[in-house]
CSV table of C-alpha atoms in Angstrom, one decimal:
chain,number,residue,atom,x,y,z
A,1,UNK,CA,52.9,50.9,-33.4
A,2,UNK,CA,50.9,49.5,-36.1
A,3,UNK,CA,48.6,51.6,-38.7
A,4,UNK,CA,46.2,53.0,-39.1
A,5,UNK,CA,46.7,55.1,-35.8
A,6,UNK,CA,50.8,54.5,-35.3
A,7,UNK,CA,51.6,55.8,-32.0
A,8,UNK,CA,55.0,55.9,-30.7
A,9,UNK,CA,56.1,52.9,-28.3
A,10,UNK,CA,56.5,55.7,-25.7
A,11,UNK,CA,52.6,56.8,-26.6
A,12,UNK,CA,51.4,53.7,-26.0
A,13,UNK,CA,53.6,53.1,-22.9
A,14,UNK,CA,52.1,56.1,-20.6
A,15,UNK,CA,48.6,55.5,-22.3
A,16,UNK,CA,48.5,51.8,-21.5
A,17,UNK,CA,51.3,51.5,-18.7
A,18,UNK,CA,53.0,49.1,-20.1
A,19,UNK,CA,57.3,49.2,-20.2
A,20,UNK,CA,58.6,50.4,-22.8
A,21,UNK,CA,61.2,47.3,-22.9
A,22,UNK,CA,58.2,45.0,-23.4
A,23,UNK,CA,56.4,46.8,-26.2
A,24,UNK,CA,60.0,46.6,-28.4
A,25,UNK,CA,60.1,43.0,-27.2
A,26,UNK,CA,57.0,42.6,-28.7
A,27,UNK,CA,57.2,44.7,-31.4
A,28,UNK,CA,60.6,42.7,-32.3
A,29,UNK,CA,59.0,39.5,-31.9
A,30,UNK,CA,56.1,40.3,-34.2
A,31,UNK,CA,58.6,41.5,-36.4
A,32,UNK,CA,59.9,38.1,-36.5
A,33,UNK,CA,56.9,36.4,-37.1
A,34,UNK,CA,56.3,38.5,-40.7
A,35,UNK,CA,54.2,41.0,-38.8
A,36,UNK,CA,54.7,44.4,-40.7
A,37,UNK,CA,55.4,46.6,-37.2
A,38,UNK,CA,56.8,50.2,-38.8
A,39,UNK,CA,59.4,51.5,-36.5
A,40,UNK,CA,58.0,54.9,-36.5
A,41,UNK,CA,55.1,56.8,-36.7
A,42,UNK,CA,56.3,57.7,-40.2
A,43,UNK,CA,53.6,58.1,-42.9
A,44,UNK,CA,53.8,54.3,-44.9
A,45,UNK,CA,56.3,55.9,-48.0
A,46,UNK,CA,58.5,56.3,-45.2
A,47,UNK,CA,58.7,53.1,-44.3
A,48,UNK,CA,62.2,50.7,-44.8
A,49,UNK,CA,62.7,49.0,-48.0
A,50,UNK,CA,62.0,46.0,-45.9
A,51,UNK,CA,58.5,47.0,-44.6
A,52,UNK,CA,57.4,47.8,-48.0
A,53,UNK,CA,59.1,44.4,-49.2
A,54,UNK,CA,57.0,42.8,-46.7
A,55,UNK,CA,53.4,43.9,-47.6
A,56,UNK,CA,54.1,43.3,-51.3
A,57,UNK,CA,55.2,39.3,-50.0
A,58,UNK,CA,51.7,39.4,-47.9
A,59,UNK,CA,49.6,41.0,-50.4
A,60,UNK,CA,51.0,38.9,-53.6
A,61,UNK,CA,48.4,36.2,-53.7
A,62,UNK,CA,45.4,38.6,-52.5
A,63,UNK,CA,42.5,39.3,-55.3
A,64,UNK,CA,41.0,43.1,-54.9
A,65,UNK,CA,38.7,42.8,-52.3
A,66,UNK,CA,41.1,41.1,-49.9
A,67,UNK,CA,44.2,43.3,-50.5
A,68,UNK,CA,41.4,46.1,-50.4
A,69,UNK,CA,40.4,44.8,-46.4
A,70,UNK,CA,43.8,44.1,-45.8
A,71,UNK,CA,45.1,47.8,-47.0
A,72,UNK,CA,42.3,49.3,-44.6
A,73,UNK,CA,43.9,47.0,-41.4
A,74,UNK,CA,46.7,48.7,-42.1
A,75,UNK,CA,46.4,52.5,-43.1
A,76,UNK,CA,47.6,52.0,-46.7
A,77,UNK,CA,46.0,52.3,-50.4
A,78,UNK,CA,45.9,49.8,-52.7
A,79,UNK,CA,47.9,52.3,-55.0
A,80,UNK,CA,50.7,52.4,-52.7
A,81,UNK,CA,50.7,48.6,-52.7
A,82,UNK,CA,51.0,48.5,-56.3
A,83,UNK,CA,53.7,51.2,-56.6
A,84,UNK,CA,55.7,48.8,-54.3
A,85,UNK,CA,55.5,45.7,-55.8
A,86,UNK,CA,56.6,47.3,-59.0
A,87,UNK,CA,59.5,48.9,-57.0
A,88,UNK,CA,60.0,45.2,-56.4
A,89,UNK,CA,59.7,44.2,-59.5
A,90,UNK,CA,62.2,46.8,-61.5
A,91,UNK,CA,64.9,46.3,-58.5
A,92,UNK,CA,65.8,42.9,-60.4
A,93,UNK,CA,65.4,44.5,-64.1
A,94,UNK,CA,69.3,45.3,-64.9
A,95,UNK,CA,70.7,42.2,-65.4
A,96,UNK,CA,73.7,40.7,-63.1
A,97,UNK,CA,77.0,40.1,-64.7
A,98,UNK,CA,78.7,37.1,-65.1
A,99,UNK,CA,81.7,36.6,-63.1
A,100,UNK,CA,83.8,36.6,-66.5
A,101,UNK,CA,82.2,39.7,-67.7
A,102,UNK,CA,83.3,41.5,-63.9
A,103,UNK,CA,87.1,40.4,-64.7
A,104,UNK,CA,86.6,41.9,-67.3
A,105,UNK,CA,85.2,45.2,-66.9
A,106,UNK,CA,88.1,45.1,-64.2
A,107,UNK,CA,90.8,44.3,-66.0
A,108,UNK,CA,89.2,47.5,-68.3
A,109,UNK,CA,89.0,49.6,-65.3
A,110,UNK,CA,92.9,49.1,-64.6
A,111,UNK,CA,93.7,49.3,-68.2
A,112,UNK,CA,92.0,53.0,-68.2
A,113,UNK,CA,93.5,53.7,-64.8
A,114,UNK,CA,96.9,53.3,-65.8
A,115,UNK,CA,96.3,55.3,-68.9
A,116,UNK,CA,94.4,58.0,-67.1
A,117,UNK,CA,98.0,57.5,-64.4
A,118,UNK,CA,100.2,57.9,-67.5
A,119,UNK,CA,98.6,61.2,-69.1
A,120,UNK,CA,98.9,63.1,-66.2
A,121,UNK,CA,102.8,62.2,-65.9
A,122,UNK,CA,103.3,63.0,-69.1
């Protein structure tokens, strides 16, 4: 389940005998614990937004040698790492919008949708 060798929960059931209802019970739980558990064998850039979220959290205190160790635990590059937390980083770049500036633009948006209403009656 986890990287570097991400086998499927039905791999490592017939491999180790174990249920398959206990390795997602287990997967979940480590899941709830922080534990960055991929749901798939999916190469790392196909990971959720969430998984990705996570290793930048982990990783965000770690100086080069430690985020080095900890990318080889888990089957990803430092480069990857980095990629993501700038992800992370430009998600919050656009700036929100007051709530008077949204009744705003909405009371815009209505304005041009009546006009746009009235043009094609006419």
């Amino acid at each position: 389940m986890s990287p570097p060798m991400r086998q499927s929960v039905a791999q490592i059931s017939a491999e180790l005998g174990i249920h398959v209802v206990t390795l997602y019970n287990w997967r979940k739980a480590w899941r709830l614990q922080g534990e960055v558990v991929p749901a798939s064998e999916k190469d790392p850039e196909g990971w959720s937004a969430t998984d990705k979220f996570t290793v930048v959290l982990e990783t965000a205190g770690l100086n080069a040698t430690e985020l080095s160790a900890y990318c080889r635990e888990r089957g990803l590059y430092p480069e990857q790492v980095e990629r993501w937390r700038q992800a992370s980083q430009d998600a919050n770049e656009k700036p929100v919008l007051t709530l008077k500036e949204q009744k705003e633009l909405e009371r815009l948006r209505a304005q041009d949708q009546k006009e746009i209403k009235r043009l094609k009656q006419g």
